[in-house]
Amino acid sequence: MSEILVIGATGNVGRHVVVQLLTAGVAVRALARDPESAELPPGVEVVGGDLSRPDTLERALTGTDTVFLIWPFLTTEGAPAVLETIARHARRIVYLSSSGVNDDGGRQTDPINQLHADMEGLIEESGLEWTVLRSNTIASNARGWAEQIRATDVVRGPDIAATAVIHERDVAAVAAHALTDEGHAGTRHVLTGPQVMSRDAQVHTIGEAIGRRTRFEKVPLEIAREQMLADGRPPALIEALLASADTRPESNLVTSTVEEITGAPARTFRSWAEEHAALFR
């Protein structure tokens, strides 16, 4: 097998994909806009490139036949050109999508799910052999609460429908299998954690992990918007996040896909909170 290219290797999930592949003895190449600051483990070849400039991807793709893709933008603008570039070199792609994507047709419930639905469509049309990982809410999103918890033990923000939060290492473990094993082509794997949890339950669980009483306080969307703007977040991202909080339906979906593919049960959010307790103290 030639080197597997991980696009999104410096993010919370991508880093674990790199580690999982290295542990399995697979040759790994990582795309990074700034290779010098990537801080990836020894053994991975880090190559410079930028998804917003498809012409910069050629070097990273040369000699690669399998690609893991995390799309970091809020629209599919530029995605056709990127996929065309990938398809000139690779035969296989694994894409990290969202479990909120609805196959019933029509528009999705929020912009983030719409983005993923659109990306899935483009990937299907690309001519590449594809696998889609539809992940539920990823536990590492809770890192964004760390400053509030350290300062006040209270997380204030917009609420969102409860979901079966999944540990990023479980997403990465499934990705590693999809990238290296046969039998995943043309498949959409829906990945969840073992328990549906509200934001309040997640914050409470973090509190138990650090030995303090923590709570979640829901704030109106307008106040949340003002706070996010004051924090310097991009307006387009703010609107996408708030639309998701406002419109995403409740889901009681819990799948056994992680265990079926990896042989190990999905990790709990409690285990994630205990692993990362120092971040919140």
Coordinates of C-alpha atoms in Angstrom, one line a residue:
M1 CA 0.0 0.0 0.0
S2 CA 1.3 3.5 -0.8
E3 CA 1.2 6.3 1.7
I4 CA -2.2 7.4 3.0
L5 CA -2.7 11.1 2.8
V6 CA -4.5 12.6 5.8
I7 CA -6.1 16.0 5.1
G8 CA -7.0 17.6 8.4
A9 CA -4.2 15.9 10.2
T10 CA -3.6 18.8 12.7
G11 CA -7.2 18.8 14.0
N12 CA -8.7 16.8 16.9
V13 CA -9.8 13.9 14.8
G14 CA -7.1 14.0 12.2
R15 CA -4.2 13.7 14.7
H16 CA -5.7 10.5 16.0
V17 CA -6.1 9.1 12.5
V18 CA -2.4 9.7 11.9
V19 CA -1.6 8.0 15.2
Q20 CA -3.9 5.0 14.5
L21 CA -2.4 4.5 11.1
L22 CA 1.2 4.7 12.4
T23 CA 0.4 2.3 15.1
A24 CA -0.9 -0.1 12.5
G25 CA 2.4 0.2 10.6
V26 CA 0.9 2.1 7.7
A27 CA 2.9 4.8 5.9
V28 CA 1.3 8.1 6.5
R29 CA 1.5 11.5 4.8
A30 CA -0.1 14.6 6.3
L31 CA -1.2 17.8 4.6
A32 CA -0.5 21.0 6.5
R33 CA -0.5 24.6 5.5
D34 CA 2.5 25.2 7.8
P35 CA 4.5 21.9 8.1
E36 CA 6.9 23.5 10.6
S37 CA 4.1 24.0 13.2
A38 CA 2.2 20.8 12.6
E39 CA 3.6 19.0 15.7
L40 CA 2.8 15.5 14.4
P41 CA 4.4 12.4 15.6
P42 CA 7.7 11.1 14.3
G43 CA 7.2 8.8 11.3
V44 CA 4.6 10.9 9.5
E45 CA 5.7 12.7 6.4
V46 CA 4.3 16.3 6.6
V47 CA 3.8 18.0 3.2
G48 CA 2.8 21.6 2.7
G49 CA -0.4 22.4 0.9
D50 CA -3.7 24.4 1.2
L51 CA -7.2 23.2 0.3
S52 CA -8.1 26.7 -0.8
R53 CA -5.4 26.4 -3.5
P54 CA -5.8 23.0 -5.2
D55 CA -2.7 23.5 -7.3
T56 CA -0.7 23.2 -4.0
L57 CA -1.9 19.6 -3.4
E58 CA 0.0 17.9 -6.2
R59 CA 3.1 17.2 -4.2
A60 CA 1.1 15.7 -1.3
L61 CA -0.9 13.5 -3.6
T62 CA 1.9 12.2 -5.7
G63 CA 2.4 8.5 -4.8
T64 CA -0.8 8.4 -2.7
D65 CA -3.8 6.2 -3.6
T66 CA -6.0 6.7 -0.5
V67 CA -7.1 10.0 1.1
F68 CA -8.8 10.8 4.4
L69 CA -10.6 14.2 4.1
I70 CA -11.9 16.6 6.6
W71 CA -13.4 19.6 4.9
P72 CA -12.7 22.7 7.0
F73 CA -14.8 25.3 5.2
L74 CA -18.5 26.3 5.6
T75 CA -19.3 26.0 1.9
T76 CA -18.4 23.6 -0.9
E77 CA -16.9 26.4 -2.9
G78 CA -13.6 25.0 -4.2
A79 CA -14.5 21.4 -3.4
P80 CA -15.0 20.3 -7.0
A81 CA -11.5 21.5 -7.9
V82 CA -10.0 19.8 -4.8
L83 CA -11.8 16.5 -5.6
E84 CA -10.7 16.6 -9.2
T85 CA -7.1 17.0 -8.1
I86 CA -7.4 14.1 -5.6
A87 CA -9.0 11.9 -8.3
R88 CA -6.1 12.4 -10.7
H89 CA -3.8 10.6 -8.1
A90 CA -5.9 8.6 -5.7
R91 CA -8.5 5.9 -6.2
R92 CA -10.0 5.9 -2.7
I93 CA -11.4 8.6 -0.3
V94 CA -12.8 8.5 3.2
Y95 CA -14.8 11.6 4.2
L96 CA -15.7 12.7 7.7
S97 CA -19.4 13.8 7.6
S98 CA -22.2 14.3 10.1
S99 CA -24.8 11.9 11.5
G100 CA -27.3 14.7 11.1
V101 CA -27.4 14.3 7.4
N102 CA -30.9 13.1 6.3
D103 CA -31.2 11.0 3.2
D104 CA -34.9 11.7 2.7
G105 CA -34.1 14.5 0.2
G106 CA -34.7 18.2 0.3
R107 CA -32.8 20.7 2.4
Q108 CA -31.1 19.7 5.6
T109 CA -32.1 21.1 9.0
D110 CA -29.1 23.4 9.3
P111 CA -26.2 24.8 7.3
I112 CA -23.6 22.4 8.7
N113 CA -25.6 19.3 7.8
Q114 CA -26.3 20.9 4.4
L115 CA -22.6 21.4 3.8
H116 CA -21.9 17.7 4.6
A117 CA -24.8 16.5 2.4
D118 CA -23.5 18.6 -0.5
M119 CA -19.9 17.3 0.0
E120 CA -21.2 13.7 0.1
G121 CA -22.9 14.4 -3.3
L122 CA -19.8 15.8 -4.8
I123 CA -17.7 12.9 -3.6
E124 CA -20.1 10.4 -5.0
E125 CA -19.8 12.1 -8.4
S126 CA -16.0 12.4 -8.3
G127 CA -15.3 8.9 -9.6
L128 CA -13.4 8.0 -6.5
E129 CA -14.1 4.8 -4.5
W130 CA -15.6 6.4 -1.4
T131 CA -16.6 5.8 2.2
V132 CA -18.4 8.3 4.3
L133 CA -18.2 8.4 8.1
R134 CA -21.2 10.1 9.5
S135 CA -20.1 11.1 13.0
N136 CA -22.3 12.3 15.8
T137 CA -21.2 15.2 18.0
I138 CA -17.5 14.7 18.8
A139 CA -16.4 14.9 22.4
S140 CA -13.5 17.2 21.7
N141 CA -16.0 20.0 20.9
A142 CA -16.2 20.3 24.7
R143 CA -12.7 21.8 24.8
G144 CA -14.4 25.1 23.9
W145 CA -15.9 25.2 27.4
A146 CA -12.6 24.9 29.2
E147 CA -12.0 28.6 29.9
Q148 CA -15.5 29.1 31.3
I149 CA -15.3 26.1 33.5
R150 CA -11.8 27.0 34.8
A151 CA -13.1 30.5 35.7
T152 CA -16.7 30.0 36.9
D153 CA -17.7 26.4 36.8
V154 CA -20.6 27.5 34.6
V155 CA -20.9 27.0 30.8
R156 CA -23.1 29.7 29.3
G157 CA -24.2 29.3 25.7
P158 CA -27.0 28.2 23.3
D159 CA -28.4 24.8 24.0
I160 CA -28.6 22.1 21.3
A161 CA -30.5 18.9 21.0
A162 CA -29.0 16.0 22.9
T163 CA -26.9 13.5 20.9
A164 CA -24.8 10.3 21.5
V165 CA -21.5 12.1 21.9
I166 CA -18.5 10.2 20.4
H167 CA -14.9 10.1 21.5
E168 CA -12.6 11.4 18.7
R169 CA -10.4 8.4 19.1
D170 CA -13.3 6.1 18.2
V171 CA -13.9 8.2 15.0
A172 CA -10.2 7.9 14.2
A173 CA -10.2 4.1 14.8
V174 CA -13.1 3.6 12.4
A175 CA -11.4 5.9 9.9
A176 CA -8.2 3.8 10.1
H177 CA -10.1 0.6 9.3
A178 CA -12.0 2.3 6.4
L179 CA -8.7 3.5 5.0
T180 CA -6.9 0.2 5.2
D181 CA -9.5 -2.6 5.1
E182 CA -11.5 -3.9 2.1
G183 CA -15.3 -3.9 2.2
H184 CA -16.0 -0.3 3.0
A185 CA -16.4 1.1 -0.5
G186 CA -19.8 2.8 -1.1
T187 CA -20.7 2.6 2.6
R188 CA -22.0 5.3 4.9
H189 CA -21.0 4.4 8.5
V190 CA -23.0 6.2 11.2
L191 CA -20.9 6.6 14.3
T192 CA -22.1 7.5 17.8
G193 CA -21.1 7.1 21.4
P194 CA -22.9 4.8 23.7
Q195 CA -25.2 7.3 25.4
V196 CA -27.3 10.2 24.4
M197 CA -26.3 13.3 26.4
S198 CA -27.5 16.9 26.7
R199 CA -25.1 19.7 27.1
D200 CA -26.1 20.0 30.7
A201 CA -25.2 16.3 31.2
Q202 CA -21.9 16.8 29.5
V203 CA -21.0 19.8 31.7
H204 CA -22.1 17.9 34.8
T205 CA -19.9 14.9 33.8
I206 CA -16.9 17.2 33.3
G207 CA -17.5 18.6 36.8
E208 CA -17.5 15.1 38.3
A209 CA -14.2 14.4 36.5
I210 CA -12.6 17.4 38.1
G211 CA -14.3 17.1 41.5
R212 CA -16.3 20.3 41.2
R213 CA -20.0 21.3 40.8
T214 CA -20.4 22.5 37.3
R215 CA -23.6 23.4 35.4
F216 CA -24.8 24.5 32.0
E217 CA -26.8 27.8 31.6
K218 CA -28.7 28.3 28.4
V219 CA -28.6 31.8 27.0
P220 CA -30.8 33.3 24.2
L221 CA -29.4 33.1 20.7
E222 CA -29.0 36.8 20.4
I223 CA -26.9 37.0 23.5
A224 CA -24.8 34.1 22.4
R225 CA -24.3 35.8 19.0
E226 CA -23.1 39.0 20.7
Q227 CA -20.7 37.0 22.9
M228 CA -19.3 35.0 20.0
L229 CA -18.7 38.2 18.0
A230 CA -16.9 39.7 21.0
D231 CA -14.7 36.6 21.2
G232 CA -13.7 37.2 17.6
R233 CA -15.3 34.2 15.9
P234 CA -16.0 34.5 12.2
P235 CA -19.6 35.7 11.6
A236 CA -20.3 33.0 9.0
L237 CA -19.3 30.3 11.6
I238 CA -21.4 32.0 14.3
E239 CA -24.5 31.9 12.1
A240 CA -23.9 28.3 11.2
L241 CA -23.5 27.3 14.8
L242 CA -26.5 29.2 16.0
A243 CA -28.7 27.8 13.2
S244 CA -27.6 24.3 14.2
A245 CA -28.5 25.1 17.9
D246 CA -31.9 26.5 16.9
T247 CA -33.0 23.9 14.3
R248 CA -31.3 20.6 14.9
P249 CA -33.9 18.0 15.9
E250 CA -33.5 15.7 18.9
S251 CA -31.9 12.3 18.2
N252 CA -31.9 9.2 20.3
L253 CA -29.8 7.3 17.8
V254 CA -27.2 5.0 19.2
T255 CA -25.3 2.7 16.8
S256 CA -23.0 -0.2 17.4
T257 CA -20.9 0.6 14.4
V258 CA -17.7 1.5 16.3
E259 CA -17.6 -1.9 18.0
E260 CA -18.6 -3.8 14.8
I261 CA -15.7 -2.3 12.9
T262 CA -13.0 -1.9 15.5
G263 CA -13.9 -4.8 17.9
A264 CA -14.0 -2.5 20.9
P265 CA -17.1 -0.8 22.3
A266 CA -17.4 3.0 21.9
R267 CA -15.9 5.0 24.7
T268 CA -18.1 7.0 27.0
F269 CA -18.1 10.7 27.4
R270 CA -17.2 10.2 31.0
S271 CA -14.0 8.5 29.9
W272 CA -13.2 11.4 27.7
A273 CA -13.8 13.9 30.5
E274 CA -11.5 11.9 32.8
E275 CA -8.8 11.8 30.2
H276 CA -9.0 15.6 29.7
A277 CA -9.7 16.7 33.3
A278 CA -6.5 18.8 33.5
L279 CA -7.8 21.0 30.7
F280 CA -10.8 22.1 32.8
R281 CA -9.1 22.5 36.3

